[in-house]
PDB file of C-alpha atoms and ligand atoms in Angstrom:
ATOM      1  CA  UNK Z   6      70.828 128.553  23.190  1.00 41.00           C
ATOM      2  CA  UNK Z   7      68.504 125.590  21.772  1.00 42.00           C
ATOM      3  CA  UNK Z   8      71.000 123.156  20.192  1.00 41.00           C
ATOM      4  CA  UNK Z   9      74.365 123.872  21.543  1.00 48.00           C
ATOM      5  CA  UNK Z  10      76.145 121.519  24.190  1.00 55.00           C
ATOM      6  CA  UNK Z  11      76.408 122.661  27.255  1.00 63.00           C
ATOM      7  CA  UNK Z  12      80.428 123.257  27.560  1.00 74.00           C
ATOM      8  CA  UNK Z  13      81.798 121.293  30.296  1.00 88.00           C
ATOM      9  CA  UNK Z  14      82.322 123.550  33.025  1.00 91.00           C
ATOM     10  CA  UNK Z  15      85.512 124.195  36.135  1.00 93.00           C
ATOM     11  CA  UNK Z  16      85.028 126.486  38.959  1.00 94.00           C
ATOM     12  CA  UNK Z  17      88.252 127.208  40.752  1.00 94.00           C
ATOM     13  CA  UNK Z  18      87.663 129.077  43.982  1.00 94.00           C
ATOM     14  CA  UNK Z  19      89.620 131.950  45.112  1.00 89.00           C
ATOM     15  CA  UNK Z  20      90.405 133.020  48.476  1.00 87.00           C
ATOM     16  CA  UNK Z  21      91.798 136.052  47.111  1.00 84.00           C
ATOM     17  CA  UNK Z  22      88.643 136.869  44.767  1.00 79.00           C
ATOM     18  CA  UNK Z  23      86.137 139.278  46.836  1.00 77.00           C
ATOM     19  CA  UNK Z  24      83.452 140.194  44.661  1.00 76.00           C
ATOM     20  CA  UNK Z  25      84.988 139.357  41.241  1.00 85.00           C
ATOM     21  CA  UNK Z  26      83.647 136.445  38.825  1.00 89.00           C
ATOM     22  CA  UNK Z  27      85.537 135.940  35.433  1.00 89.00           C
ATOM     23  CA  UNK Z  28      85.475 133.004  33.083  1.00 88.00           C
ATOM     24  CA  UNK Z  29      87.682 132.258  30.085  1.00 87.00           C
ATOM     25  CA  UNK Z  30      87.516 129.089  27.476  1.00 83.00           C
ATOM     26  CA  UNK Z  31      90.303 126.806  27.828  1.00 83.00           C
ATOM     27  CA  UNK Z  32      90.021 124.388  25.069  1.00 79.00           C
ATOM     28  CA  UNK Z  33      86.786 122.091  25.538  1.00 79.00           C
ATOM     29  CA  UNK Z  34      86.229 123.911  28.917  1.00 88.00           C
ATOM     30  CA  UNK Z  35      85.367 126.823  30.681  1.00 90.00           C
ATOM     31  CA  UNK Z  36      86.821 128.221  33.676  1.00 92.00           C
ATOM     32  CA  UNK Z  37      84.814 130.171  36.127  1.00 93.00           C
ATOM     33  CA  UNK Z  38      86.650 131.673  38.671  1.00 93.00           C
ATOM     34  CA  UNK Z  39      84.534 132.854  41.749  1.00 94.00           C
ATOM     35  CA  UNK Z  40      84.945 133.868  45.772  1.00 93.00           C
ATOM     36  CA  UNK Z  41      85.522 131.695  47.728  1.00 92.00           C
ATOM     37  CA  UNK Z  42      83.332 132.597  49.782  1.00 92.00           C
ATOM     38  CA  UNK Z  43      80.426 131.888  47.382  1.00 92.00           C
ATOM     39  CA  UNK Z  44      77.424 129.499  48.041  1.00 93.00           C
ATOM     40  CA  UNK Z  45      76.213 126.718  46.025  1.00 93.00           C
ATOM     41  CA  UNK Z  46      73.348 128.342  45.165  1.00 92.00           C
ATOM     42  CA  UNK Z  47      75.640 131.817  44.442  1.00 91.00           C
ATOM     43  CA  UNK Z  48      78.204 129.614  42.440  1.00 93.00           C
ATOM     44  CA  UNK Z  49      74.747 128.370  40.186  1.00 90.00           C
ATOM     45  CA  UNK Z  50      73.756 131.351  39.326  1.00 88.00           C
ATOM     46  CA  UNK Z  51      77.456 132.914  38.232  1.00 90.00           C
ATOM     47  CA  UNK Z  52      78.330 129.698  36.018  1.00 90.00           C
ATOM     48  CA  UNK Z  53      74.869 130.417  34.282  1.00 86.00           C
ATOM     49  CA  UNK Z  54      75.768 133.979  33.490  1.00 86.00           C
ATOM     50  CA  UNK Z  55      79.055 134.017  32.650  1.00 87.00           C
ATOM     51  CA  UNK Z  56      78.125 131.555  29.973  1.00 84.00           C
ATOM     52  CA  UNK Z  57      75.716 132.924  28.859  1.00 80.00           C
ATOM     53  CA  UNK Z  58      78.181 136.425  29.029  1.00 83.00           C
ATOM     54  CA  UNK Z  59      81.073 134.122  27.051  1.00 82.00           C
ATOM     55  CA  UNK Z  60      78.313 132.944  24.305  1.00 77.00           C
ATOM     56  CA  UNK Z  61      77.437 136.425  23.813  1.00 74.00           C
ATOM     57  CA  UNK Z  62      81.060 137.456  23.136  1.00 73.00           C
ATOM     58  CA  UNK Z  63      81.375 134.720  21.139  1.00 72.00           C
ATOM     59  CA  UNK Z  64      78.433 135.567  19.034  1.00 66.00           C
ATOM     60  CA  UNK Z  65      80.108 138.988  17.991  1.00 59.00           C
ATOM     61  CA  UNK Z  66      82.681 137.070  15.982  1.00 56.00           C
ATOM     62  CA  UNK Z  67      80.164 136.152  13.835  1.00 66.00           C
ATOM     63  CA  UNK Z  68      79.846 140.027  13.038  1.00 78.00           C
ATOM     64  CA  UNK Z  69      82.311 139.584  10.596  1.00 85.00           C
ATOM     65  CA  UNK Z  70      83.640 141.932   7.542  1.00 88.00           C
ATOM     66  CA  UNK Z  71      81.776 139.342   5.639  1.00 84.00           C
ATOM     67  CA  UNK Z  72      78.551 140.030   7.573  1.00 87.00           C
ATOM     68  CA  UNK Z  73      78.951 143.721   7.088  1.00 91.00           C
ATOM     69  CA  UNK Z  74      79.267 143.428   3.416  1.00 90.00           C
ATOM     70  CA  UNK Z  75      75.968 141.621   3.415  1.00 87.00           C
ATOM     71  CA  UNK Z  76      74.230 144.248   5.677  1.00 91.00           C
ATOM     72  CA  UNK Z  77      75.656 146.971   3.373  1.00 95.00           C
ATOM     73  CA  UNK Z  78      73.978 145.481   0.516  1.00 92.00           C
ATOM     74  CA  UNK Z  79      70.504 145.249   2.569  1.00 92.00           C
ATOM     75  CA  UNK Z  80      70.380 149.004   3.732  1.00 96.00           C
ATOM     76  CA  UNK Z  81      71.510 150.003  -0.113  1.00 96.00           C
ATOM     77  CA  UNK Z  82      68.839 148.388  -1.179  1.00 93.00           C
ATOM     78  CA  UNK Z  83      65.971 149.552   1.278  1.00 95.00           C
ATOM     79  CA  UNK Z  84      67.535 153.061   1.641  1.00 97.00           C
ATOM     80  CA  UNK Z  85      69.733 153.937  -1.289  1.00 97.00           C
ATOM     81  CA  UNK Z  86      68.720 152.032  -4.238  1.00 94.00           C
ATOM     82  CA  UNK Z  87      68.097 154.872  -6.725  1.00 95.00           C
ATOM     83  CA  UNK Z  88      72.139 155.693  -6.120  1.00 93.00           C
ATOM     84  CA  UNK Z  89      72.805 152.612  -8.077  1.00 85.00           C
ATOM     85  CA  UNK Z  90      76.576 151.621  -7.789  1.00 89.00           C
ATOM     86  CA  UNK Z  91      77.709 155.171  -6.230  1.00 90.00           C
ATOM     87  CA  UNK Z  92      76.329 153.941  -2.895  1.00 92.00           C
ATOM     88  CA  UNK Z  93      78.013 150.461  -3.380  1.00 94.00           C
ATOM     89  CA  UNK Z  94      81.111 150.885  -1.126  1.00 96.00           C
ATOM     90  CA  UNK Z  95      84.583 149.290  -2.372  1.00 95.00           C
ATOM     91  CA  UNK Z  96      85.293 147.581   0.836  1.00 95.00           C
ATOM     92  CA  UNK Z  97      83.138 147.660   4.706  1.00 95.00           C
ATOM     93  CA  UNK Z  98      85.138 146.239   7.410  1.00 95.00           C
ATOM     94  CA  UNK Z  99      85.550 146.623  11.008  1.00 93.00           C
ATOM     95  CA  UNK Z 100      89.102 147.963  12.408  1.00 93.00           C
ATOM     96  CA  UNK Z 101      90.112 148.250  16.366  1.00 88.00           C
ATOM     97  CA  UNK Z 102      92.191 151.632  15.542  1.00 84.00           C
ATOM     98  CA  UNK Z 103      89.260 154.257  15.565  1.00 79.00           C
ATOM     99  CA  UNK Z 104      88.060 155.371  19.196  1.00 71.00           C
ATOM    100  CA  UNK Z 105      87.185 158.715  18.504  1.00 80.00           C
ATOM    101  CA  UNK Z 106      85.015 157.409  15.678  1.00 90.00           C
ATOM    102  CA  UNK Z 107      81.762 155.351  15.522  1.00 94.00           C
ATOM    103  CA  UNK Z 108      82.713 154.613  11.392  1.00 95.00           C
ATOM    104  CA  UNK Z 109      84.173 156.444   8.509  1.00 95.00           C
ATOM    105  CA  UNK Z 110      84.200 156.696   5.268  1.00 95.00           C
ATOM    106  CA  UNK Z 111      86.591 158.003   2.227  1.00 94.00           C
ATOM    107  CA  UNK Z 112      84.316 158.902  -0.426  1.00 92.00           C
ATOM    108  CA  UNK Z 113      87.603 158.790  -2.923  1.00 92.00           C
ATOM    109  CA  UNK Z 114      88.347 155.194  -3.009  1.00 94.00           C
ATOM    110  CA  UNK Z 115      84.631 153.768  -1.594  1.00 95.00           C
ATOM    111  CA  UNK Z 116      86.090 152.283   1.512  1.00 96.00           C
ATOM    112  CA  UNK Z 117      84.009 151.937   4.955  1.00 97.00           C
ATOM    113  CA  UNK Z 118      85.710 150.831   8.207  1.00 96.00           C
ATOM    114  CA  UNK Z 119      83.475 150.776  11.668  1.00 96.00           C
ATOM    115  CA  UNK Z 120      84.650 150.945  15.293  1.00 93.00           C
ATOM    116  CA  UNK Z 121      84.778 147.583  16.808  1.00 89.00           C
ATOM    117  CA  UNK Z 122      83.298 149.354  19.700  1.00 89.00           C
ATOM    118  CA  UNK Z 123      79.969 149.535  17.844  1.00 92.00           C
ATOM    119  CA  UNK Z 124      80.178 145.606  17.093  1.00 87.00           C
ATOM    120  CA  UNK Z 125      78.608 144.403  20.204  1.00 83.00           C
ATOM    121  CA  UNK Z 126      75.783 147.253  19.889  1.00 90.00           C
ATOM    122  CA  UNK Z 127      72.124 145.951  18.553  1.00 90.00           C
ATOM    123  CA  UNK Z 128      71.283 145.734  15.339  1.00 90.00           C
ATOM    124  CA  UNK Z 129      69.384 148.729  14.766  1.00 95.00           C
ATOM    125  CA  UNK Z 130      72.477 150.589  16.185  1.00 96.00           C
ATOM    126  CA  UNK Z 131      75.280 148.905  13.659  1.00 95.00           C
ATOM    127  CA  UNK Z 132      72.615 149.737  10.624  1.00 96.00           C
ATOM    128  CA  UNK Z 133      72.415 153.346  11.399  1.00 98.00           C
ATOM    129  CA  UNK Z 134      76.377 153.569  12.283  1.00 97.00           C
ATOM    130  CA  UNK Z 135      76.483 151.881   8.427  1.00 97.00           C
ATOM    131  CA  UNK Z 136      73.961 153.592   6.538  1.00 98.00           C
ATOM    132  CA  UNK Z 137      75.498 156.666   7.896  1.00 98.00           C
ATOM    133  CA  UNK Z 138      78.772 155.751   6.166  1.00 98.00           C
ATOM    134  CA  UNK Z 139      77.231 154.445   2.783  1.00 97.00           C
ATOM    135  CA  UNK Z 140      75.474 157.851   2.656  1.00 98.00           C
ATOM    136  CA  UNK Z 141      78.652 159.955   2.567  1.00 97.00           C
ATOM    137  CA  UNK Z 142      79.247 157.955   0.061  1.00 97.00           C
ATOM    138  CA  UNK Z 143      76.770 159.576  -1.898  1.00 96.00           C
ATOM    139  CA  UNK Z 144      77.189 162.972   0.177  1.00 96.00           C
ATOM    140  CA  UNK Z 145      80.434 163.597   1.728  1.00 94.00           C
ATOM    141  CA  UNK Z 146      79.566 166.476   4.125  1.00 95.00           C
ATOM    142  CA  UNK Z 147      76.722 166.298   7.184  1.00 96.00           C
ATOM    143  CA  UNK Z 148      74.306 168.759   4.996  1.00 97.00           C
ATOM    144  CA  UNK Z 149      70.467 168.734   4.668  1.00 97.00           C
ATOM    145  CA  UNK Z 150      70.596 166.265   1.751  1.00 97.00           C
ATOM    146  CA  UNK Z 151      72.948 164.000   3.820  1.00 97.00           C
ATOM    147  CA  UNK Z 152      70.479 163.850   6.774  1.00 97.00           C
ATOM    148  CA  UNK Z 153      67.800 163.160   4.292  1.00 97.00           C
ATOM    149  CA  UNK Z 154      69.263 160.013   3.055  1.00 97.00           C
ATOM    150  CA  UNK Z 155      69.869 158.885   6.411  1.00 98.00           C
ATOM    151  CA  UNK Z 156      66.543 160.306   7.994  1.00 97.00           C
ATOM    152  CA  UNK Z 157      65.136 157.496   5.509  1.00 97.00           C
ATOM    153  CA  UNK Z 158      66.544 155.155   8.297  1.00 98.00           C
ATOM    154  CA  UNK Z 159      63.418 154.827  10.567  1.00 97.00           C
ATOM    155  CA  UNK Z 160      65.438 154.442  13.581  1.00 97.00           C
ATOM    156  CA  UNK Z 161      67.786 157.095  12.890  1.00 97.00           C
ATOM    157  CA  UNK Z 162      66.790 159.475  15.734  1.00 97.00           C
ATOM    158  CA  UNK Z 163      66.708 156.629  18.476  1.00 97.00           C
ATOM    159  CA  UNK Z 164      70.151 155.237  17.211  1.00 97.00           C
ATOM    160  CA  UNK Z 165      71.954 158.692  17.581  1.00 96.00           C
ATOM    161  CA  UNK Z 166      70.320 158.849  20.800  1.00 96.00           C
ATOM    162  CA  UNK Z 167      71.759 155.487  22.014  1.00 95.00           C
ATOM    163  CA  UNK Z 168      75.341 156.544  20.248  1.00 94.00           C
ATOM    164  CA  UNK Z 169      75.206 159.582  22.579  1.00 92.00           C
ATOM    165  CA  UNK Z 170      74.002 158.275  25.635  1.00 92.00           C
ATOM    166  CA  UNK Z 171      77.022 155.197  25.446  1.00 90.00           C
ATOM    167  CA  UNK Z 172      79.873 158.438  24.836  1.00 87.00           C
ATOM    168  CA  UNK Z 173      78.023 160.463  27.332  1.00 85.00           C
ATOM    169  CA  UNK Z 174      78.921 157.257  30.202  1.00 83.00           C
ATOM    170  CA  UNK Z 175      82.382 156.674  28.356  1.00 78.00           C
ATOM    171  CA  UNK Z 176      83.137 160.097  29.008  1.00 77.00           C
ATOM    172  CA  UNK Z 177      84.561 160.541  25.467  1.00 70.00           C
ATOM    173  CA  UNK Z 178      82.590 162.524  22.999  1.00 66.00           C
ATOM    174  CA  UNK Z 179      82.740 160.709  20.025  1.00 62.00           C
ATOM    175  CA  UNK Z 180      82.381 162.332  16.040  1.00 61.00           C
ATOM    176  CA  UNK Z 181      79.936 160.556  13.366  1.00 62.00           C
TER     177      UNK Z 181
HETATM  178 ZN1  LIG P  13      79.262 161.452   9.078  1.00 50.26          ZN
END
């Protein structure tokens, strides 16, 4: 990315490694380990993606519960603004205990939580997995007025699509 400093990087070579490349921060640094059998060239190219992989995992901290709140209060507004304060949840945050389940709601005390496994999805993909949750808000069942409020959601269709296809390769059907 533009702006950020280059991390100061230390391959270690393995003569145990085969195939494998992993890299992990270790204060200032990172450490790539790679094959030893690697070329220059094939060493290049690794430290360049697994930094860029390690940025990217970084950057989905920054999808915080804080975040979510604010993204809540976006899709409200373009999708469920005539619900007023019913479709305001009490609290949106993201929990690691919920692997059969994309989010979920409790309509009794307002409270959202989301999978952390939809965290490092796109954009369009968290929004759907959240307006889906603010809507039972409103609607607590899957019925014809629920889907309306979330067909409202432009990208509704290709979301539940790309929802399917990831549980579909998991091998673990997942509930909305
Ligand atoms: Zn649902």
């Amino acid at each position: 990315m533009a702006g950020v400093r280059k991390p100061v990087v230390e391959v270690r070579r393995s003569q145990r490694r085969r195939r494998t490349v992993s890299a992990y921060r270790d204060g200032e640094r990172v450490v790539v380990l790679i094959p030893d059998q690697f070329s220059r060239a094939e060493e290049s190219e690794w430290v360049d993606r697994m930094l860029a992989r390690l940025a990217a995992r970084e950057g989905r901290l920054a999808r915080s519960d804080d975040e979510l709140l604010v993204r809540a209060t976006r899709l409200i507004k373009l999708y469920l603004s005539e619900h007023g304060a019913q479709a305001v949840p009490a609290s949106v945050r993201w929990v690691t205990n919920q692997n059969g389940r994309w989010g979920s709601c409790t309509p009794a005390d307002g409270t959202i939580r989301l999978s952390h496994r939809v965290q490092d999805m796109p954009d369009w993909v968290i929004d759907y997995v959240l307006l889906h949750e603010l809507a039972h808000l409103i609607v607590p069942s899957h019925d014809a007025r629920f889907w309306a409020l979330v067909g409202r959601y432009p990208k509704t269709e290709r979301a539940r699509g790309y929802l399917e296809g990831v549980a579909a390769a998991a091998g673990t059907p997942l509930a909305d």
